[in-house]
Amino acid sequence: MADFSDQFQRFIFEHGNIRGERVMLDASSREALGKRDYPAPVAQMLGESLAAVVLMSATLKFEGLLSLQARGSGSVSLLMAESNHQRQIRGLAHSEPEVGPGTLAEHLGDGRLAITIEPRHGQRYQGVVPLEDETLSQCLESYFERSEQLATAIILASDGARAGGLLLQRLPGESAPDGDFWNRLTLQARTVTADELLLLDAETLLRRLFPEDAVRLYPPEPVVFACSCSRERTAQALEALGEEDCIALLDEQGVISVDCQFCHHHYEFDRQDVTVLFQQPPLH
């Protein structure tokens, strides 16, 4: 069961065509981050990434998955986080054993940020932006501006265990808010502190940030850590590797061992498993 703090909530401003989202992660982010011994700056960036994909997955109107992947040539080579339409999250990072303080751009070096939307039934979509900004929040705002043409404010925080986030988005249309209203709301939103993002429930936070505005807050939705790995999916990966290579691994090791990078679940396939795998019709 999700911790009370593991929740996502939508809200709208009654007198302007602006929508918002609030996410708090505690047990779910601790479980995702606890799978590896990450350096503190890496755990913080991964925590922010987990909060970000929950906020962005609110756009999914179908069964599917949204993933964030940042790759670079610096001390951190990979940041990856996923959230599906049920608010189930997982994530991982690859880095050097020791990573000091620095910005996202400094840690990842010359890199890029990819946002991928994968419907269970339908066409896959991916948007890519260069990692030119100092923070993940700024990179994601650039993504929305370039890929979606939507003015968006995103504020993220993580202490390496918990994570939190706030998103405001100015929607198009005849009832679009005037620029002054949007600018005032985003300025007020950016006064939020990391502690407030990590500790305050949505109602308290919105009342603190927007005391003069009528805000309609929708019921909370739970967020949980969940890994989509399975023995069947692992078998599909072995099938893609090919029978010859699988037999070679068995001859060398006696058994094929596979660990999920996200949850560290261990799978083993012996010679009989591999024989059955390649005798039956393809799994995909």
PDB file of N, CA and C in Angstrom, residues 1-63:
ATOM      1  N   MET A   1       0.855  -1.201   0.000  1.00  0.00           N
ATOM      2  CA  MET A   1       0.000   0.000   0.000  1.00  0.00           C
ATOM      3  C   MET A   1       0.885   1.243   0.000  1.00  0.00           C
ATOM      4  N   ALA A   2       0.488   2.250  -0.780  1.00  0.00           N
ATOM      5  CA  ALA A   2       1.281   3.469  -0.870  1.00  0.00           C
ATOM      6  C   ALA A   2       1.211   4.261   0.421  1.00  0.00           C
ATOM      7  N   ASP A   3       2.311   4.913   0.746  1.00  0.00           N
ATOM      8  CA  ASP A   3       2.342   5.811   1.884  1.00  0.00           C
ATOM      9  C   ASP A   3       1.412   6.986   1.600  1.00  0.00           C
ATOM     10  N   PHE A   4       0.886   7.608   2.675  1.00  0.00           N
ATOM     11  CA  PHE A   4      -0.025   8.748   2.502  1.00  0.00           C
ATOM     12  C   PHE A   4       0.622   9.848   1.676  1.00  0.00           C
ATOM     13  N   SER A   5       1.951   9.996   1.807  1.00  0.00           N
ATOM     14  CA  SER A   5       2.636  11.064   1.090  1.00  0.00           C
ATOM     15  C   SER A   5       2.856  10.738  -0.378  1.00  0.00           C
ATOM     16  N   ASP A   6       2.638   9.498  -0.776  1.00  0.00           N
ATOM     17  CA  ASP A   6       2.857   9.109  -2.169  1.00  0.00           C
ATOM     18  C   ASP A   6       1.583   9.359  -2.962  1.00  0.00           C
ATOM     19  N   GLN A   7       1.444  10.580  -3.436  1.00  0.00           N
ATOM     20  CA  GLN A   7       0.214  10.906  -4.138  1.00  0.00           C
ATOM     21  C   GLN A   7       0.402  12.023  -5.159  1.00  0.00           C
ATOM     22  N   PHE A   8      -0.511  12.014  -6.102  1.00  0.00           N
ATOM     23  CA  PHE A   8      -0.541  12.972  -7.199  1.00  0.00           C
ATOM     24  C   PHE A   8      -1.915  13.634  -7.198  1.00  0.00           C
ATOM     25  N   GLN A   9      -1.946  14.951  -7.397  1.00  0.00           N
ATOM     26  CA  GLN A   9      -3.226  15.656  -7.463  1.00  0.00           C
ATOM     27  C   GLN A   9      -3.220  16.691  -8.573  1.00  0.00           C
ATOM     28  N   ARG A  10      -4.336  16.756  -9.276  1.00  0.00           N
ATOM     29  CA  ARG A  10      -4.541  17.788 -10.288  1.00  0.00           C
ATOM     30  C   ARG A  10      -5.274  18.971  -9.651  1.00  0.00           C
ATOM     31  N   PHE A  11      -5.100  20.144 -10.226  1.00  0.00           N
ATOM     32  CA  PHE A  11      -5.885  21.305  -9.807  1.00  0.00           C
ATOM     33  C   PHE A  11      -6.017  22.266 -10.983  1.00  0.00           C
ATOM     34  N   ILE A  12      -7.028  23.123 -10.907  1.00  0.00           N
ATOM     35  CA  ILE A  12      -7.205  24.155 -11.927  1.00  0.00           C
ATOM     36  C   ILE A  12      -7.515  25.477 -11.232  1.00  0.00           C
ATOM     37  N   PHE A  13      -7.182  26.557 -11.896  1.00  0.00           N
ATOM     38  CA  PHE A  13      -7.543  27.888 -11.413  1.00  0.00           C
ATOM     39  C   PHE A  13      -8.906  28.237 -12.000  1.00  0.00           C
ATOM     40  N   GLU A  14      -9.836  28.606 -11.140  1.00  0.00           N
ATOM     41  CA  GLU A  14     -11.219  28.827 -11.555  1.00  0.00           C
ATOM     42  C   GLU A  14     -11.368  29.988 -12.538  1.00  0.00           C
ATOM     43  N   HIS A  15     -10.487  30.979 -12.462  1.00  0.00           N
ATOM     44  CA  HIS A  15     -10.659  32.183 -13.280  1.00  0.00           C
ATOM     45  C   HIS A  15      -9.568  32.318 -14.340  1.00  0.00           C
ATOM     46  N   GLY A  16      -9.114  31.216 -14.862  1.00  0.00           N
ATOM     47  CA  GLY A  16      -8.116  31.247 -15.917  1.00  0.00           C
ATOM     48  C   GLY A  16      -7.891  29.848 -16.450  1.00  0.00           C
ATOM     49  N   ASN A  17      -7.564  29.739 -17.710  1.00  0.00           N
ATOM     50  CA  ASN A  17      -7.392  28.433 -18.339  1.00  0.00           C
ATOM     51  C   ASN A  17      -5.981  27.912 -18.055  1.00  0.00           C
ATOM     52  N   ILE A  18      -5.723  27.689 -16.772  1.00  0.00           N
ATOM     53  CA  ILE A  18      -4.422  27.192 -16.324  1.00  0.00           C
ATOM     54  C   ILE A  18      -4.654  25.963 -15.461  1.00  0.00           C
ATOM     55  N   ARG A  19      -3.959  24.897 -15.803  1.00  0.00           N
ATOM     56  CA  ARG A  19      -4.073  23.672 -15.017  1.00  0.00           C
ATOM     57  C   ARG A  19      -2.790  23.462 -14.230  1.00  0.00           C
ATOM     58  N   GLY A  20      -2.886  22.652 -13.196  1.00  0.00           N
ATOM     59  CA  GLY A  20      -1.717  22.374 -12.385  1.00  0.00           C
ATOM     60  C   GLY A  20      -1.722  20.955 -11.853  1.00  0.00           C
ATOM     61  N   GLU A  21      -0.561  20.546 -11.373  1.00  0.00           N
ATOM     62  CA  GLU A  21      -0.403  19.221 -10.783  1.00  0.00           C
ATOM     63  C   GLU A  21       0.581  19.311  -9.622  1.00  0.00           C
ATOM     64  N   ARG A  22       0.347  18.470  -8.636  1.00  0.00           N
ATOM     65  CA  ARG A  22       1.204  18.391  -7.455  1.00  0.00           C
ATOM     66  C   ARG A  22       1.524  16.929  -7.193  1.00  0.00           C
ATOM     67  N   VAL A  23       2.775  16.595  -6.968  1.00  0.00           N
ATOM     68  CA  VAL A  23       3.153  15.225  -6.639  1.00  0.00           C
ATOM     69  C   VAL A  23       4.045  15.223  -5.407  1.00  0.00           C
ATOM     70  N   MET A  24       3.820  14.247  -4.528  1.00  0.00           N
ATOM     71  CA  MET A  24       4.683  13.983  -3.376  1.00  0.00           C
ATOM     72  C   MET A  24       5.059  12.507  -3.405  1.00  0.00           C
ATOM     73  N   LEU A  25       6.342  12.217  -3.269  1.00  0.00           N
ATOM     74  CA  LEU A  25       6.828  10.842  -3.251  1.00  0.00           C
ATOM     75  C   LEU A  25       7.627  10.601  -1.982  1.00  0.00           C
ATOM     76  N   ASP A  26       7.341   9.500  -1.326  1.00  0.00           N
ATOM     77  CA  ASP A  26       8.095   9.130  -0.131  1.00  0.00           C
ATOM     78  C   ASP A  26       8.493   7.656  -0.214  1.00  0.00           C
ATOM     79  N   ALA A  27       7.583   6.758   0.159  1.00  0.00           N
ATOM     80  CA  ALA A  27       7.905   5.330   0.123  1.00  0.00           C
ATOM     81  C   ALA A  27       8.252   4.866  -1.286  1.00  0.00           C
ATOM     82  N   SER A  28       7.540   5.376  -2.281  1.00  0.00           N
ATOM     83  CA  SER A  28       7.786   4.942  -3.662  1.00  0.00           C
ATOM     84  C   SER A  28       9.172   5.366  -4.146  1.00  0.00           C
ATOM     85  N   SER A  29       9.570   6.601  -3.859  1.00  0.00           N
ATOM     86  CA  SER A  29      10.893   7.051  -4.288  1.00  0.00           C
ATOM     87  C   SER A  29      11.993   6.393  -3.465  1.00  0.00           C
ATOM     88  N   ARG A  30      11.753   6.184  -2.175  1.00  0.00           N
ATOM     89  CA  ARG A  30      12.750   5.494  -1.347  1.00  0.00           C
ATOM     90  C   ARG A  30      13.013   4.091  -1.884  1.00  0.00           C
ATOM     91  N   GLU A  31      11.946   3.410  -2.316  1.00  0.00           N
ATOM     92  CA  GLU A  31      12.127   2.056  -2.839  1.00  0.00           C
ATOM     93  C   GLU A  31      12.897   2.080  -4.155  1.00  0.00           C
ATOM     94  N   ALA A  32      12.558   3.012  -5.029  1.00  0.00           N
ATOM     95  CA  ALA A  32      13.260   3.114  -6.311  1.00  0.00           C
ATOM     96  C   ALA A  32      14.725   3.495  -6.117  1.00  0.00           C
ATOM     97  N   LEU A  33      14.977   4.459  -5.239  1.00  0.00           N
ATOM     98  CA  LEU A  33      16.342   4.939  -5.018  1.00  0.00           C
ATOM     99  C   LEU A  33      17.164   3.970  -4.188  1.00  0.00           C
ATOM    100  N   GLY A  34      16.494   3.146  -3.383  1.00  0.00           N
ATOM    101  CA  GLY A  34      17.208   2.226  -2.506  1.00  0.00           C
ATOM    102  C   GLY A  34      17.721   0.980  -3.179  1.00  0.00           C
ATOM    103  N   LYS A  35      17.429   0.813  -4.476  1.00  0.00           N
ATOM    104  CA  LYS A  35      17.879  -0.385  -5.181  1.00  0.00           C
ATOM    105  C   LYS A  35      19.375  -0.367  -5.455  1.00  0.00           C
ATOM    106  N   ARG A  36      19.975   0.811  -5.418  1.00  0.00           N
ATOM    107  CA  ARG A  36      21.416   0.963  -5.641  1.00  0.00           C
ATOM    108  C   ARG A  36      21.976   1.977  -4.642  1.00  0.00           C
ATOM    109  N   ASP A  37      23.267   1.935  -4.446  1.00  0.00           N
ATOM    110  CA  ASP A  37      23.929   2.871  -3.543  1.00  0.00           C
ATOM    111  C   ASP A  37      24.401   4.068  -4.365  1.00  0.00           C
ATOM    112  N   TYR A  38      23.488   5.002  -4.605  1.00  0.00           N
ATOM    113  CA  TYR A  38      23.802   6.143  -5.458  1.00  0.00           C
ATOM    114  C   TYR A  38      24.554   7.220  -4.678  1.00  0.00           C
ATOM    115  N   PRO A  39      25.524   7.903  -5.307  1.00  0.00           N
ATOM    116  CA  PRO A  39      26.081   9.118  -4.700  1.00  0.00           C
ATOM    117  C   PRO A  39      24.956  10.128  -4.472  1.00  0.00           C
ATOM    118  N   ALA A  40      25.089  10.956  -3.443  1.00  0.00           N
ATOM    119  CA  ALA A  40      24.010  11.871  -3.063  1.00  0.00           C
ATOM    120  C   ALA A  40      23.502  12.744  -4.216  1.00  0.00           C
ATOM    121  N   PRO A  41      24.389  13.370  -5.027  1.00  0.00           N
ATOM    122  CA  PRO A  41      23.859  14.200  -6.122  1.00  0.00           C
ATOM    123  C   PRO A  41      23.075  13.388  -7.154  1.00  0.00           C
ATOM    124  N   VAL A  42      23.470  12.135  -7.364  1.00  0.00           N
ATOM    125  CA  VAL A  42      22.775  11.281  -8.334  1.00  0.00           C
ATOM    126  C   VAL A  42      21.402  10.889  -7.799  1.00  0.00           C
ATOM    127  N   ALA A  43      21.344  10.538  -6.514  1.00  0.00           N
ATOM    128  CA  ALA A  43      20.054  10.198  -5.898  1.00  0.00           C
ATOM    129  C   ALA A  43      19.097  11.379  -5.967  1.00  0.00           C
ATOM    130  N   GLN A  44      19.621  12.585  -5.770  1.00  0.00           N
ATOM    131  CA  GLN A  44      18.774  13.776  -5.840  1.00  0.00           C
ATOM    132  C   GLN A  44      18.230  13.973  -7.255  1.00  0.00           C
ATOM    133  N   MET A  45      19.090  13.835  -8.262  1.00  0.00           N
ATOM    134  CA  MET A  45      18.641  14.014  -9.647  1.00  0.00           C
ATOM    135  C   MET A  45      17.645  12.933 -10.054  1.00  0.00           C
ATOM    136  N   LEU A  46      17.878  11.697  -9.604  1.00  0.00           N
ATOM    137  CA  LEU A  46      16.953  10.621  -9.938  1.00  0.00           C
ATOM    138  C   LEU A  46      15.612  10.822  -9.236  1.00  0.00           C
ATOM    139  N   GLY A  47      15.652  11.304  -7.991  1.00  0.00           N
ATOM    140  CA  GLY A  47      14.408  11.609  -7.288  1.00  0.00           C
ATOM    141  C   GLY A  47      13.593  12.662  -8.020  1.00  0.00           C
ATOM    142  N   GLU A  48      14.259  13.710  -8.501  1.00  0.00           N
ATOM    143  CA  GLU A  48      13.562  14.736  -9.279  1.00  0.00           C
ATOM    144  C   GLU A  48      12.993  14.147 -10.568  1.00  0.00           C
ATOM    145  N   SER A  49      13.734  13.231 -11.181  1.00  0.00           N
ATOM    146  CA  SER A  49      13.262  12.597 -12.417  1.00  0.00           C
ATOM    147  C   SER A  49      11.998  11.786 -12.171  1.00  0.00           C
ATOM    148  N   LEU A  50      11.934  11.091 -11.039  1.00  0.00           N
ATOM    149  CA  LEU A  50      10.743  10.312 -10.703  1.00  0.00           C
ATOM    150  C   LEU A  50       9.530  11.221 -10.508  1.00  0.00           C
ATOM    151  N   ALA A  51       9.738  12.337  -9.802  1.00  0.00           N
ATOM    152  CA  ALA A  51       8.635  13.287  -9.624  1.00  0.00           C
ATOM    153  C   ALA A  51       8.194  13.856 -10.969  1.00  0.00           C
ATOM    154  N   ALA A  52       9.164  14.116 -11.841  1.00  0.00           N
ATOM    155  CA  ALA A  52       8.848  14.711 -13.142  1.00  0.00           C
ATOM    156  C   ALA A  52       7.992  13.793 -14.003  1.00  0.00           C
ATOM    157  N   VAL A  53       8.318  12.495 -14.038  1.00  0.00           N
ATOM    158  CA  VAL A  53       7.545  11.607 -14.921  1.00  0.00           C
ATOM    159  C   VAL A  53       6.119  11.412 -14.411  1.00  0.00           C
ATOM    160  N   VAL A  54       5.921  11.504 -13.096  1.00  0.00           N
ATOM    161  CA  VAL A  54       4.547  11.429 -12.585  1.00  0.00           C
ATOM    162  C   VAL A  54       3.758  12.643 -13.060  1.00  0.00           C
ATOM    163  N   LEU A  55       4.358  13.824 -12.958  1.00  0.00           N
ATOM    164  CA  LEU A  55       3.683  15.038 -13.419  1.00  0.00           C
ATOM    165  C   LEU A  55       3.370  14.963 -14.914  1.00  0.00           C
ATOM    166  N   MET A  56       4.334  14.508 -15.693  1.00  0.00           N
ATOM    167  CA  MET A  56       4.161  14.487 -17.143  1.00  0.00           C
ATOM    168  C   MET A  56       3.224  13.374 -17.597  1.00  0.00           C
ATOM    169  N   SER A  57       3.137  12.295 -16.832  1.00  0.00           N
ATOM    170  CA  SER A  57       2.267  11.178 -17.226  1.00  0.00           C
ATOM    171  C   SER A  57       0.792  11.533 -17.104  1.00  0.00           C
ATOM    172  N   ALA A  58       0.494  12.665 -16.481  1.00  0.00           N
ATOM    173  CA  ALA A  58      -0.904  13.104 -16.382  1.00  0.00           C
ATOM    174  C   ALA A  58      -1.502  13.381 -17.751  1.00  0.00           C
ATOM    175  N   THR A  59      -0.642  13.566 -18.757  1.00  0.00           N
ATOM    176  CA  THR A  59      -1.139  13.814 -20.112  1.00  0.00           C
ATOM    177  C   THR A  59      -1.579  12.524 -20.798  1.00  0.00           C
ATOM    178  N   LEU A  60      -1.285  11.366 -20.220  1.00  0.00           N
ATOM    179  CA  LEU A  60      -1.661  10.095 -20.842  1.00  0.00           C
ATOM    180  C   LEU A  60      -3.170   9.887 -20.729  1.00  0.00           C
ATOM    181  N   LYS A  61      -3.833   9.811 -21.849  1.00  0.00           N
ATOM    182  CA  LYS A  61      -5.279   9.581 -21.883  1.00  0.00           C
ATOM    183  C   LYS A  61      -5.588   8.135 -22.267  1.00  0.00           C
ATOM    184  N   PHE A  62      -4.593   7.275 -22.154  1.00  0.00           N
ATOM    185  CA  PHE A  62      -4.723   5.887 -22.583  1.00  0.00           C
ATOM    186  C   PHE A  62      -3.808   5.026 -21.717  1.00  0.00           C
ATOM    187  N   GLU A  63      -3.918   3.718 -21.863  1.00  0.00           N
ATOM    188  CA  GLU A  63      -3.016   2.814 -21.169  1.00  0.00           C
ATOM    189  C   GLU A  63      -1.648   2.897 -21.837  1.00  0.00           C
TER     190      GLU A  63
END
